[in-house]
Coordinates of C-alpha atoms in Angstrom, one line a residue:
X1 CA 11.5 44.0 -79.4
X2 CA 10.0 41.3 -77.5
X3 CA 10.0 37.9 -80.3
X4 CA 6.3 37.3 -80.2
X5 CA 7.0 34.0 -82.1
X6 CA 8.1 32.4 -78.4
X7 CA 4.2 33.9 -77.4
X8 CA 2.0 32.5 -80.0
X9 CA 2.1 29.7 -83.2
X10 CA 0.0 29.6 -86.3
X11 CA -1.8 26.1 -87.5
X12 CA -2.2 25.3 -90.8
X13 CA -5.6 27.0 -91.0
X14 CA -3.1 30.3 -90.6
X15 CA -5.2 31.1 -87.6
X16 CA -2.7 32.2 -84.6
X17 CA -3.1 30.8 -81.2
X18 CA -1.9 32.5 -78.1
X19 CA -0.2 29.7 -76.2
X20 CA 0.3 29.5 -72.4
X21 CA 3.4 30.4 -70.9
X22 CA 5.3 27.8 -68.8
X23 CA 8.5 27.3 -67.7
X24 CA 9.8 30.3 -69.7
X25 CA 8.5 29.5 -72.8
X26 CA 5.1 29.1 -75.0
X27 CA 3.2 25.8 -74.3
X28 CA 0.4 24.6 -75.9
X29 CA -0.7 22.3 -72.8
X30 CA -3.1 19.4 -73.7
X31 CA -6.5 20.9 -73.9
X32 CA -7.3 21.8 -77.2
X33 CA -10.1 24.5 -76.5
X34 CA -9.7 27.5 -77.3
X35 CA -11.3 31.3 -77.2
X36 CA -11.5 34.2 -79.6
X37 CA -9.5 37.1 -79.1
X38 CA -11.2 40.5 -80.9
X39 CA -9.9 43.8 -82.0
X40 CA -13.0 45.6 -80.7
X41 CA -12.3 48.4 -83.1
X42 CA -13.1 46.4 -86.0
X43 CA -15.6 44.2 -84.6
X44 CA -13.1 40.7 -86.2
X45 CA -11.6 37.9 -84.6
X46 CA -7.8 38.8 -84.6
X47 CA -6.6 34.9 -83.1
X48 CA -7.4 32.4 -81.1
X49 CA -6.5 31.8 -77.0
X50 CA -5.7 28.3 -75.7
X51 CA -8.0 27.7 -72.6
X52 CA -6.0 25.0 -70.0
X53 CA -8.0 22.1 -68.9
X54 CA -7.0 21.3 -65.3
X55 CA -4.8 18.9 -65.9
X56 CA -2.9 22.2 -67.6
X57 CA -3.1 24.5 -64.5
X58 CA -1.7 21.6 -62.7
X59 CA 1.3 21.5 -64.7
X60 CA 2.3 24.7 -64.1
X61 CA 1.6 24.7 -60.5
X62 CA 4.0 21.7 -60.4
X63 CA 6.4 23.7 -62.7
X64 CA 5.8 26.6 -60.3
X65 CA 6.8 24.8 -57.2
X66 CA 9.6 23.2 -58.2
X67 CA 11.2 26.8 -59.7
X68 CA 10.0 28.1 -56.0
X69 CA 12.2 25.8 -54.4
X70 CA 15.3 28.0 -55.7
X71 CA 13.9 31.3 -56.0
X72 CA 12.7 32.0 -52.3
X73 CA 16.6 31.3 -51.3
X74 CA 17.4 34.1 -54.0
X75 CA 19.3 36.8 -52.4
X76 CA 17.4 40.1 -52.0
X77 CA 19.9 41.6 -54.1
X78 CA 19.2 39.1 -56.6
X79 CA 15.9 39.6 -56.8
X80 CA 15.8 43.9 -56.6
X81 CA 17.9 43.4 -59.8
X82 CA 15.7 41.1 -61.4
X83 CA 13.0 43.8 -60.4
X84 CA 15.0 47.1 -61.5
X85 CA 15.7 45.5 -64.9
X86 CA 12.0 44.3 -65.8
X87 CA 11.5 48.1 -64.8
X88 CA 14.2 49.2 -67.2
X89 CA 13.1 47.2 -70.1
X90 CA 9.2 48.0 -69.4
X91 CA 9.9 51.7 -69.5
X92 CA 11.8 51.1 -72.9
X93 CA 9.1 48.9 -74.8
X94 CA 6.1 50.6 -73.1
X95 CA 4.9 51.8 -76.7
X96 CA 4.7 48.5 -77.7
X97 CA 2.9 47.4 -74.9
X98 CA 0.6 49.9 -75.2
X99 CA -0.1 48.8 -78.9
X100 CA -1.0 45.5 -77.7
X101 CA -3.7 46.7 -74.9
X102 CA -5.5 48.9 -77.7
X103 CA -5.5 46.0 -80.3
X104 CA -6.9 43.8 -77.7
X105 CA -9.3 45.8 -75.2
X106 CA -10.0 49.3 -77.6
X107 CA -8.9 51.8 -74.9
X108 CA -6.9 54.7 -77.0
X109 CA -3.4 54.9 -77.0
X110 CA -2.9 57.4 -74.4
X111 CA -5.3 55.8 -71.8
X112 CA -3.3 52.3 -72.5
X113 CA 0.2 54.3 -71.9
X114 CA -0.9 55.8 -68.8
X115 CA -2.5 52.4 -67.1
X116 CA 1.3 51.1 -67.9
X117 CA 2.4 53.9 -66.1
X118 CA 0.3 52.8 -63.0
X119 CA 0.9 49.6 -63.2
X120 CA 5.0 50.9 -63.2
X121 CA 4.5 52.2 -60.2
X122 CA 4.1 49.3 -57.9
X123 CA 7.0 47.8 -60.1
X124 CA 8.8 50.8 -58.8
X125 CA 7.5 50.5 -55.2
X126 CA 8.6 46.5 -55.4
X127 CA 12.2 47.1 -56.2
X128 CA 12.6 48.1 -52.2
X129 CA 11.6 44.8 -51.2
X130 CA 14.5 45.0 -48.9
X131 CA 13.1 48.0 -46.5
X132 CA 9.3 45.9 -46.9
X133 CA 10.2 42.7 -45.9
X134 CA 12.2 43.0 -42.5
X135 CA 10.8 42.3 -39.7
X136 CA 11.1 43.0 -35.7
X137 CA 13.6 42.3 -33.2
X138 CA 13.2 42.7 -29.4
X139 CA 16.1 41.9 -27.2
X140 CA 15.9 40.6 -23.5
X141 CA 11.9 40.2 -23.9
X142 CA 13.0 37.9 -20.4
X143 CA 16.3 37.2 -19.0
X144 CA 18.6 36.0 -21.9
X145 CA 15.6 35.3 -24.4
X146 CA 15.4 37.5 -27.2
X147 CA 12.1 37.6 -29.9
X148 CA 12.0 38.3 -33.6
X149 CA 10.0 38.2 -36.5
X150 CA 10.5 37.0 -40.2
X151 CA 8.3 37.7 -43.2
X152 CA 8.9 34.2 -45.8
X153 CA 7.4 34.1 -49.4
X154 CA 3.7 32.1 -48.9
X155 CA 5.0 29.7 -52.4
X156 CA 2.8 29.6 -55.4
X157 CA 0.4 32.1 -55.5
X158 CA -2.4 33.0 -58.2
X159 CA -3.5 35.9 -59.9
X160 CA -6.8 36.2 -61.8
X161 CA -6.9 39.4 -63.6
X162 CA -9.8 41.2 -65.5
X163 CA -10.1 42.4 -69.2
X164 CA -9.9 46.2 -68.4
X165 CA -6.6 46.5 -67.4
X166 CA -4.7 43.6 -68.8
X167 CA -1.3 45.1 -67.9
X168 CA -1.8 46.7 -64.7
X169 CA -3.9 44.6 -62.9
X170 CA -1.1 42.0 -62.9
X171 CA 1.5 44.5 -62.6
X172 CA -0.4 45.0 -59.1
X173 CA 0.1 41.8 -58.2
X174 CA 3.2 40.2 -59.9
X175 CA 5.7 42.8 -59.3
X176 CA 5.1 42.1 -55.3
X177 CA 5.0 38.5 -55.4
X178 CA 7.7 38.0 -57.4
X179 CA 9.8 40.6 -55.2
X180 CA 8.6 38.8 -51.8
X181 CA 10.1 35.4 -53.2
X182 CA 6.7 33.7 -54.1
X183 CA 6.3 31.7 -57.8
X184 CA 3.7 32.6 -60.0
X185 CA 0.6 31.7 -61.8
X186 CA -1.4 34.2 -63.7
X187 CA -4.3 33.6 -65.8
X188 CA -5.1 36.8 -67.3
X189 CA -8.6 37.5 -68.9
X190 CA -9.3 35.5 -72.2
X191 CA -10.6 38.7 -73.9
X192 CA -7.2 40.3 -74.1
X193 CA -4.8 38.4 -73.3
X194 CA -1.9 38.9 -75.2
X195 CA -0.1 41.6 -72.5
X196 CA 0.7 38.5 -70.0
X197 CA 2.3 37.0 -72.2
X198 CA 4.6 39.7 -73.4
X199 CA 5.4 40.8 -69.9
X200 CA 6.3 37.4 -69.0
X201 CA 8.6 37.6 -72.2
X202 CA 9.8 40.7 -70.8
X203 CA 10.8 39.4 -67.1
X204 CA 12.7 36.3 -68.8
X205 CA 14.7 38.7 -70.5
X206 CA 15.3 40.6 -67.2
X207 CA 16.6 37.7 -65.7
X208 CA 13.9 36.2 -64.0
X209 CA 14.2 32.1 -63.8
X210 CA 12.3 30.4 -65.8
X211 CA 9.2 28.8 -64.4
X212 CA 8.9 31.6 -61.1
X213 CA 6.0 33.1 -63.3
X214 CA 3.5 31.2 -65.9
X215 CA 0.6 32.3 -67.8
X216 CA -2.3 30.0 -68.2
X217 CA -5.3 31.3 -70.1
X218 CA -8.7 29.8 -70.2
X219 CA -12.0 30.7 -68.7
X220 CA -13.6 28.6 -65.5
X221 CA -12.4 25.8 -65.6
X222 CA -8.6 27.2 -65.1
X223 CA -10.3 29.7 -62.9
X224 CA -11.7 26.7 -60.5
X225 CA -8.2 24.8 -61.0
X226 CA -6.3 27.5 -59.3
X227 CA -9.1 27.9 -56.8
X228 CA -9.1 24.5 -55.1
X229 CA -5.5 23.4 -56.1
X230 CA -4.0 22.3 -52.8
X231 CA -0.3 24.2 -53.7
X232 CA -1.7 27.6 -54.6
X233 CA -1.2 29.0 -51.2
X234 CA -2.7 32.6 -52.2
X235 CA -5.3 33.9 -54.9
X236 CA -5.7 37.9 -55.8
X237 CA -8.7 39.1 -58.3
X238 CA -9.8 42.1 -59.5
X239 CA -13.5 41.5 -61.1
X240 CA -17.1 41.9 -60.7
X241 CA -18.6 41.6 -56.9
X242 CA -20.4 38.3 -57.8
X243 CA -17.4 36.8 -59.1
X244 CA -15.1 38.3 -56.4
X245 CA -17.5 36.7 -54.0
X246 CA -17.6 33.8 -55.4
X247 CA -13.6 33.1 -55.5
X248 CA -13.3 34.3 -52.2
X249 CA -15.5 31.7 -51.0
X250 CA -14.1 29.3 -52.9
X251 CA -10.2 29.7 -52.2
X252 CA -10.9 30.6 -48.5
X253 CA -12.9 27.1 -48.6
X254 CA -9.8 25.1 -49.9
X255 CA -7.8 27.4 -47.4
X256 CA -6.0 29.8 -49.1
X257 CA -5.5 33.6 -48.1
X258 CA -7.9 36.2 -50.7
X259 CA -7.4 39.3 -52.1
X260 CA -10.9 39.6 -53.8
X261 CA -11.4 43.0 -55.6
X262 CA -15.1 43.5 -56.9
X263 CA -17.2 45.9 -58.3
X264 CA -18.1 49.4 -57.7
X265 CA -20.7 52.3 -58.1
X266 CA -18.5 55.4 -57.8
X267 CA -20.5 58.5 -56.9
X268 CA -19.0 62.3 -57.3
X269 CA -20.8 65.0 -54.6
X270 CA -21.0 68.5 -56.3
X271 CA -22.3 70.8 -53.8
X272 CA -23.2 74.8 -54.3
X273 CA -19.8 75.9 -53.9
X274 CA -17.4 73.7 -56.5
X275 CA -15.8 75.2 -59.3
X276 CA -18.8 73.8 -62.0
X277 CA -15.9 73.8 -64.3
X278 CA -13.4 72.1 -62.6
X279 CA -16.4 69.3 -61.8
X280 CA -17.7 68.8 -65.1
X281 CA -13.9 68.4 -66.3
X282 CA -13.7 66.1 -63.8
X283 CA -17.0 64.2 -64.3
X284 CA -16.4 64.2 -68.1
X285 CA -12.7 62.5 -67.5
X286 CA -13.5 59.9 -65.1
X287 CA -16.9 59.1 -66.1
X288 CA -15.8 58.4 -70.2
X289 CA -12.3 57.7 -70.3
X290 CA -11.5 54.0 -71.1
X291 CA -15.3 53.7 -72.4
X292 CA -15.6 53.8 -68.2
X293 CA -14.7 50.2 -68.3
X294 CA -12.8 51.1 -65.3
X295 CA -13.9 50.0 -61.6
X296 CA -12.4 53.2 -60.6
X297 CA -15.0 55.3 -63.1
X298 CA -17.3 57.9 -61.5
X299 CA -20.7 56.6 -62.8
X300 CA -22.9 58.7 -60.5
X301 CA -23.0 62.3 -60.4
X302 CA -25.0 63.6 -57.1
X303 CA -25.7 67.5 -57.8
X304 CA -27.0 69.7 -55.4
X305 CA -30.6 71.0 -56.6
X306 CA -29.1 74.3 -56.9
X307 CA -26.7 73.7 -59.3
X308 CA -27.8 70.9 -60.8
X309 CA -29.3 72.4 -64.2
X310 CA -26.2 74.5 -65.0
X311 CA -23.6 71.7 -64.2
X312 CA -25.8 69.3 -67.1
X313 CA -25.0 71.9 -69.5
X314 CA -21.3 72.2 -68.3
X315 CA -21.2 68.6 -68.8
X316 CA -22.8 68.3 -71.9
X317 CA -21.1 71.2 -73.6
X318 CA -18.0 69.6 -72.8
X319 CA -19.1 65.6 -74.1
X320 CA -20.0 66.9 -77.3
X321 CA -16.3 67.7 -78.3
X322 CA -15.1 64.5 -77.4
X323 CA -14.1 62.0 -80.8
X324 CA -15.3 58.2 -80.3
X325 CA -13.2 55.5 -82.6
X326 CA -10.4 53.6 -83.4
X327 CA -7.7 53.8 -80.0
X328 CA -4.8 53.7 -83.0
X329 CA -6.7 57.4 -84.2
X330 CA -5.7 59.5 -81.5
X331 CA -9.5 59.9 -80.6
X332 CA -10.5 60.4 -76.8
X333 CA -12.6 57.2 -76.4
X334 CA -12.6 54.0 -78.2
X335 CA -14.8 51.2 -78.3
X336 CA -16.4 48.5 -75.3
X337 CA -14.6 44.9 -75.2
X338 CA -16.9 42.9 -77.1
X339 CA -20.0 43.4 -79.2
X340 CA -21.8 41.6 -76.2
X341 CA -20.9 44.4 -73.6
X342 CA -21.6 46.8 -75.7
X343 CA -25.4 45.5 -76.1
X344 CA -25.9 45.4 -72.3
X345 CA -24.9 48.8 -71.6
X346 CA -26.6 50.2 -74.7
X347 CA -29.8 48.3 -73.0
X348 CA -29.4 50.8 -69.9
X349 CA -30.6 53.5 -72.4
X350 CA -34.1 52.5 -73.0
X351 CA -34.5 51.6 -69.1
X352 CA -33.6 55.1 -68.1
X353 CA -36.2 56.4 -70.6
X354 CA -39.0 53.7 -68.9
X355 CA -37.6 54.8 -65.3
X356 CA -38.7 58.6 -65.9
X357 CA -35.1 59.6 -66.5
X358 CA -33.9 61.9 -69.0
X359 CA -31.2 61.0 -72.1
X360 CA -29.4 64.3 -72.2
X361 CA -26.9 62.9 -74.3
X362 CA -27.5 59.0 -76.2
X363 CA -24.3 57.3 -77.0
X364 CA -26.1 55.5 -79.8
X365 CA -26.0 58.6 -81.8
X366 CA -22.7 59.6 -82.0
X367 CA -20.7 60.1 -85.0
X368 CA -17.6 57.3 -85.3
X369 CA -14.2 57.9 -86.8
X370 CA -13.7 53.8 -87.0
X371 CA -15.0 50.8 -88.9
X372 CA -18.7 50.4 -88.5
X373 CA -18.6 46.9 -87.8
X374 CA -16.6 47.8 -84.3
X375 CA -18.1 47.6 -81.0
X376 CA -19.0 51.5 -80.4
X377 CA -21.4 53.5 -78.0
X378 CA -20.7 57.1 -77.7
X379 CA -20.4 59.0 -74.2
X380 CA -24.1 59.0 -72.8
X381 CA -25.4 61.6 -69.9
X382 CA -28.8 60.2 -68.0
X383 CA -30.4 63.1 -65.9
X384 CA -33.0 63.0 -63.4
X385 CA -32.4 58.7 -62.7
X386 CA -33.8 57.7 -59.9
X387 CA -32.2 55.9 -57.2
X388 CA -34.6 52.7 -57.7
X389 CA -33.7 52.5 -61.3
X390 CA -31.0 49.6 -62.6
X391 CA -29.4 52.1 -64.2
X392 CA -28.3 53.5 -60.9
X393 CA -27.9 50.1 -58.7
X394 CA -26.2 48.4 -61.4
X395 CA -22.9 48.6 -62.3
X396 CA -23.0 49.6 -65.9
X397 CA -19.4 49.1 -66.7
X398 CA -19.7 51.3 -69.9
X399 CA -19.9 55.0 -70.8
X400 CA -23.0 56.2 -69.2
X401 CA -22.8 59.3 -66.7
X402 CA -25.9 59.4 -64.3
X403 CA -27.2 62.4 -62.8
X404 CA -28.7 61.7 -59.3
X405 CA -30.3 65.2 -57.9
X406 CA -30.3 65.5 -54.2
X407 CA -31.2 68.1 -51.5
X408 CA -27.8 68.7 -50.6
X409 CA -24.6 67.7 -48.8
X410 CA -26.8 65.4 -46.4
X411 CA -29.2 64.0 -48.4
X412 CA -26.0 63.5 -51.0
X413 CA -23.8 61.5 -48.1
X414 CA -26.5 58.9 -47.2
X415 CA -27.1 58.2 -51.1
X416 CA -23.3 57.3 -51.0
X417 CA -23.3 55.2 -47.5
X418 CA -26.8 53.3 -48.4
X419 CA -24.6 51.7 -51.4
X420 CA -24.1 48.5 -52.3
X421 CA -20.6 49.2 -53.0
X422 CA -17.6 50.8 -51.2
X423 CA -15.3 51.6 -53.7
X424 CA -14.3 54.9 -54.6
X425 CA -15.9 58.5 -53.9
X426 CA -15.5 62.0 -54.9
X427 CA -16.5 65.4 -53.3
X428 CA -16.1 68.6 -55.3
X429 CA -16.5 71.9 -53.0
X430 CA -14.0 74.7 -51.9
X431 CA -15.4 74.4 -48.4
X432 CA -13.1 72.7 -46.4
X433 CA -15.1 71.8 -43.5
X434 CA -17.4 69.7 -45.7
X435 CA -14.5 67.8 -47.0
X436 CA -12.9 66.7 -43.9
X437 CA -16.2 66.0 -43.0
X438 CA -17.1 63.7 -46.1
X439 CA -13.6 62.0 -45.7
X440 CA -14.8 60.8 -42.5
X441 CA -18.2 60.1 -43.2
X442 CA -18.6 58.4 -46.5
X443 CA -18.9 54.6 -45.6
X444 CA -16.1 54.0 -49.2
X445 CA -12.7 52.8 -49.2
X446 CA -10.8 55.4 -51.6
X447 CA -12.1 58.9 -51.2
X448 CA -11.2 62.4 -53.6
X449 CA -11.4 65.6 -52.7
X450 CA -11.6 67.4 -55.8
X451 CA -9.9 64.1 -57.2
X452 CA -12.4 62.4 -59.5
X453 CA -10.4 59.0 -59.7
X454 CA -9.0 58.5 -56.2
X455 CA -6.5 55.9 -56.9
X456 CA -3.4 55.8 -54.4
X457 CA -0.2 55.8 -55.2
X458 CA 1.9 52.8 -55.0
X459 CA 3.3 53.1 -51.1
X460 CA -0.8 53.8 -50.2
X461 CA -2.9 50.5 -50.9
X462 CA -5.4 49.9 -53.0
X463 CA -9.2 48.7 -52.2
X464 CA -12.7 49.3 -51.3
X465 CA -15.4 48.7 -48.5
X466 CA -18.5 46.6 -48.4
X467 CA -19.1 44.6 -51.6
X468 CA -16.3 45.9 -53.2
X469 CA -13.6 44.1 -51.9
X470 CA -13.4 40.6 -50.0
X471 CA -10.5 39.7 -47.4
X472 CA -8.9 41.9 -45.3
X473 CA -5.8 42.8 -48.0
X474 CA -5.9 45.6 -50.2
X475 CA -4.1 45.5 -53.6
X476 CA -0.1 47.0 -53.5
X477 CA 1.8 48.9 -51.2
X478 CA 1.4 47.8 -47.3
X479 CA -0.6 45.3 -47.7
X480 CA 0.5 43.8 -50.8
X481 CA 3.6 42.4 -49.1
X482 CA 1.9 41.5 -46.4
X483 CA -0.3 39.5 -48.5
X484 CA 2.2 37.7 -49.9
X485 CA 4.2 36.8 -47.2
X486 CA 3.6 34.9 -43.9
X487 CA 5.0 36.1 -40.9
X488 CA 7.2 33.8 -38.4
X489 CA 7.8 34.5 -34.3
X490 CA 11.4 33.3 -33.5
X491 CA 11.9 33.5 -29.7
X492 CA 15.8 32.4 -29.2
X493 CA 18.1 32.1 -26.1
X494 CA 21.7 31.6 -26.0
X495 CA 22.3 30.2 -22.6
X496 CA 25.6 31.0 -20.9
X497 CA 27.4 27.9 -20.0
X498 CA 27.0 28.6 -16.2
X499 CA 23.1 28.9 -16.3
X500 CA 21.0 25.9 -15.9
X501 CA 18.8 23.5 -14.0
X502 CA 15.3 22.8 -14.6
X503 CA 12.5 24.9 -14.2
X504 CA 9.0 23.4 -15.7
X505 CA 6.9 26.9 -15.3
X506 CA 7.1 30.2 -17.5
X507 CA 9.8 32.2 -17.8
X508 CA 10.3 35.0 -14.8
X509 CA 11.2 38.6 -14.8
X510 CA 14.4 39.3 -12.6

């Protein structure tokens, strides 16, 4: 078991604060802000965060580079073995993890188990840093000159990660940084913080050297610190599009390379001839499963006129069997981050009914196996909602299923393509012309055919189009290691000792 004494401290007012992590060990820093950390099940403060003034986040950029300077010259060996253990020990504790994610964010046991399973993957993917990191060699490019390529570690990079998946987010990111040679500083979300520190644990005990990855928690300020600092050579976020935006700006102005992840409205294309059931499985799964606090979520339904009246009963059948409450309960969805979120989605509600949209199915009515005091909305289904409504443009970020009604597989398509956002998409239809037309049409990063949640596997990469992502670097696979590595162009020649003389123009061609 991880010793969560070396994460965390209690005052004298026995009210425990989650310390930063630096240089391999909790640090209180010298701000002395803090944050409130919530079970969201019970609706009660559970501790207290530390929030790092700048002055902190400079710290541990200082402790970063300095532990930098010995772990870029770490043999790859060293550093796969590093990387195979944290992924030995990680598979081991992953129920306590996963304890620790429901405490902190509400999703239920099962959905936090699985995002540590993601998040594994790219650990997994890591460990052959070996095979991703070569480069290119071409011999006798001209007479005697030869020209190769390098891939180096950028240095300290950061990682701002967001409250929905506090484990796998950073997994993302970390597990290639760390494998590429860079040093690390994450600042996880404030909301649940408690999983970056654990894993951080977790890699010290794998063998990782202390200071190559710190935690710093906090809310803007550390956000802007690690923005502008002049040693943080790379930032990677996963957030909302205006906050994406806005740290992409930023970084790129203080010229850093950006991974910026943003938001997402995911729409799911049912034409005439989908299996209904196999759809409103699907839409059911991916629209309420982590209370669709998930960027990944399908939030749109588009269903062919056609069909559209049987496949709202399909899905509605099917939402009243699900059990909302405590994550700990074995129920199928728990509650939304903070009594604050939940407020703003419930909100939607009452704007689809003064948009002319139908409430098939209101969240704010269903029945609760948790404490009353918890942050809860049930799974809500919204037919009929018009295209011009918020509660279609906006990204809701909670459990509420929309039902857009279209004419069919054109009218469906250019819904998709006149989006904001370019995240995921789904089409559902056993007609496989339409599919392979759809996967070449829809204007959206990450596309399922008969795959609700298109998410790729760790050796794919990971991001969306238009608003939904900002820079040119997905998340993982690829272009994760090309993210967090900088390419060098050697061109070399050995002369022989009876070659010579000077020559002031370019190389020739015999």
């Amino acid at each position: 078991m991880t010793d969560t004494t070396t994460l965390e401290r209690t005052d004298q007012s026995t009210t425990t604060i989650l310390e930063h992590w630096v240089r391999g060990a909790a640090w209180a820093g010298e701000s002395e802000r803090t944050g409130q950390v919530y079970n969201p099940a019970l609706g009660t403060v559970q501790k207290q965060v530390r929030f790092a003034s700048k002055a902190d986040v400079g710290a541990a950029v200082d402790v970063a580079s300095e532990a930098w300077a010995q772990w870029r010259d770490a043999s790859i060996a060293k550093r796969q073995t590093v990387m195979f253990a944290f992924r030995e020990l990680l598979n081991a504790r992953k129920g306590e993890l996963a304890e620790i994610l429901t405490a902190e964010h509400g999703k239920v046991l099962s959905d936090a188990l699985g995002e540590i399973a993601r998040g594994m993957e790219v650990v997994e993917f890591a460990c052959g840093l070996g095979h991703l990191t070569k480069g290119a060699y071409s011999e006798n490019v001209s007479t005697g000159i030869d020209v190769y390529t390098l891939r180096q570690p950028l240095g300290v990079v950061g990682i701002i990660s967001p409250f929905n998946f506090p484990a796998m987010v950073p997994l993302w990111f970390f597990s290639i940084a760390l494998a590429a040679g860079n040093a690390v500083i994450l600042k996880p979300s404030e909301k649940d913080p408690t999983a970056a520190n654990w894993m951080a644990a977790l890699l010290k005990e794998a063998g990782l050297p202390d200071g190559v990855l710190n935690v710093v928690h906090g809310d803007k300020e550390a956000v802007d610190a690690l923005l502008e600092h002049p040693d943080v050579q790379a930032i990677s976020f996963v957030g909302s599009t205006p906050i994406a935006k806005y740290v992409y700006e930023t970084a790129t102005g203080h010229g850093k390379r950006v991974q910026a992840l943003g938001g997402a409205k995911n729409h799911m294309l049912v034409l005439p001839d989908a299996d209904l059931d196999l759809a409103a499985d699907a839409a059911v799964n991916a629209g309420f499963g982590s209370a669709g606090e998930r960027c990944m979520a399908i939030s749109v339904v588009l269903a062919v006129d056609t069909i559209a009246d049987e496949f709202v009963q399909k899905v509605s059948e099917r939402m009243a069997t699900l059990r909302t409450g405590d994550g700990m309960k074995g129920c199928d969805m728990g509650p939304l981050i903070t009594g604050q979120h939940r407020d703003k989605v419930t909100s939607y509600i009452d704007v689809a009914g003064t948009d002319g949209a139908t409430v098939v199915v209101d969240g704010r009515d269903a029945e609760i196996d948790g404490d009353a005091n918890g942050f809860w909305l049930g799974p809500t289904l919204i037919d009929r909602v018009p295209t011009t409504s918020t509660v279609y443009t906006d990204e809701i970020f909670g459990p509420v299923l929309s039902v857009v009604r279209v004419e069919g597989y054109e009218d469906g398509l250019d819904i998709i393509n006149s989006s904001l956002y370019g995240n995921g998409t789904a089409i559902f239809t056993n007609d496989g012309g339409a599919a392979r037309r759809f996967q070449r049409e829809a204007q959206v990063g990450m596309i399922g055919i008969n795959v609700p949640i298109p998410v790729p596997v760790a050796y794919h990469s990971f991001g969306g189009w238009k608003a939904s992502l900002f820079g040119d670097a997905k998340a993982y696979g690829p272009h994760g290691f090309e993210f967090f590595t900088a390419e060098k162009a050697i061109t070399s020649r050995w002369l022989d000792p009876s070659h010579g003389g000077l020559n002031l123009g370019f190389p020739q061609h015999d």
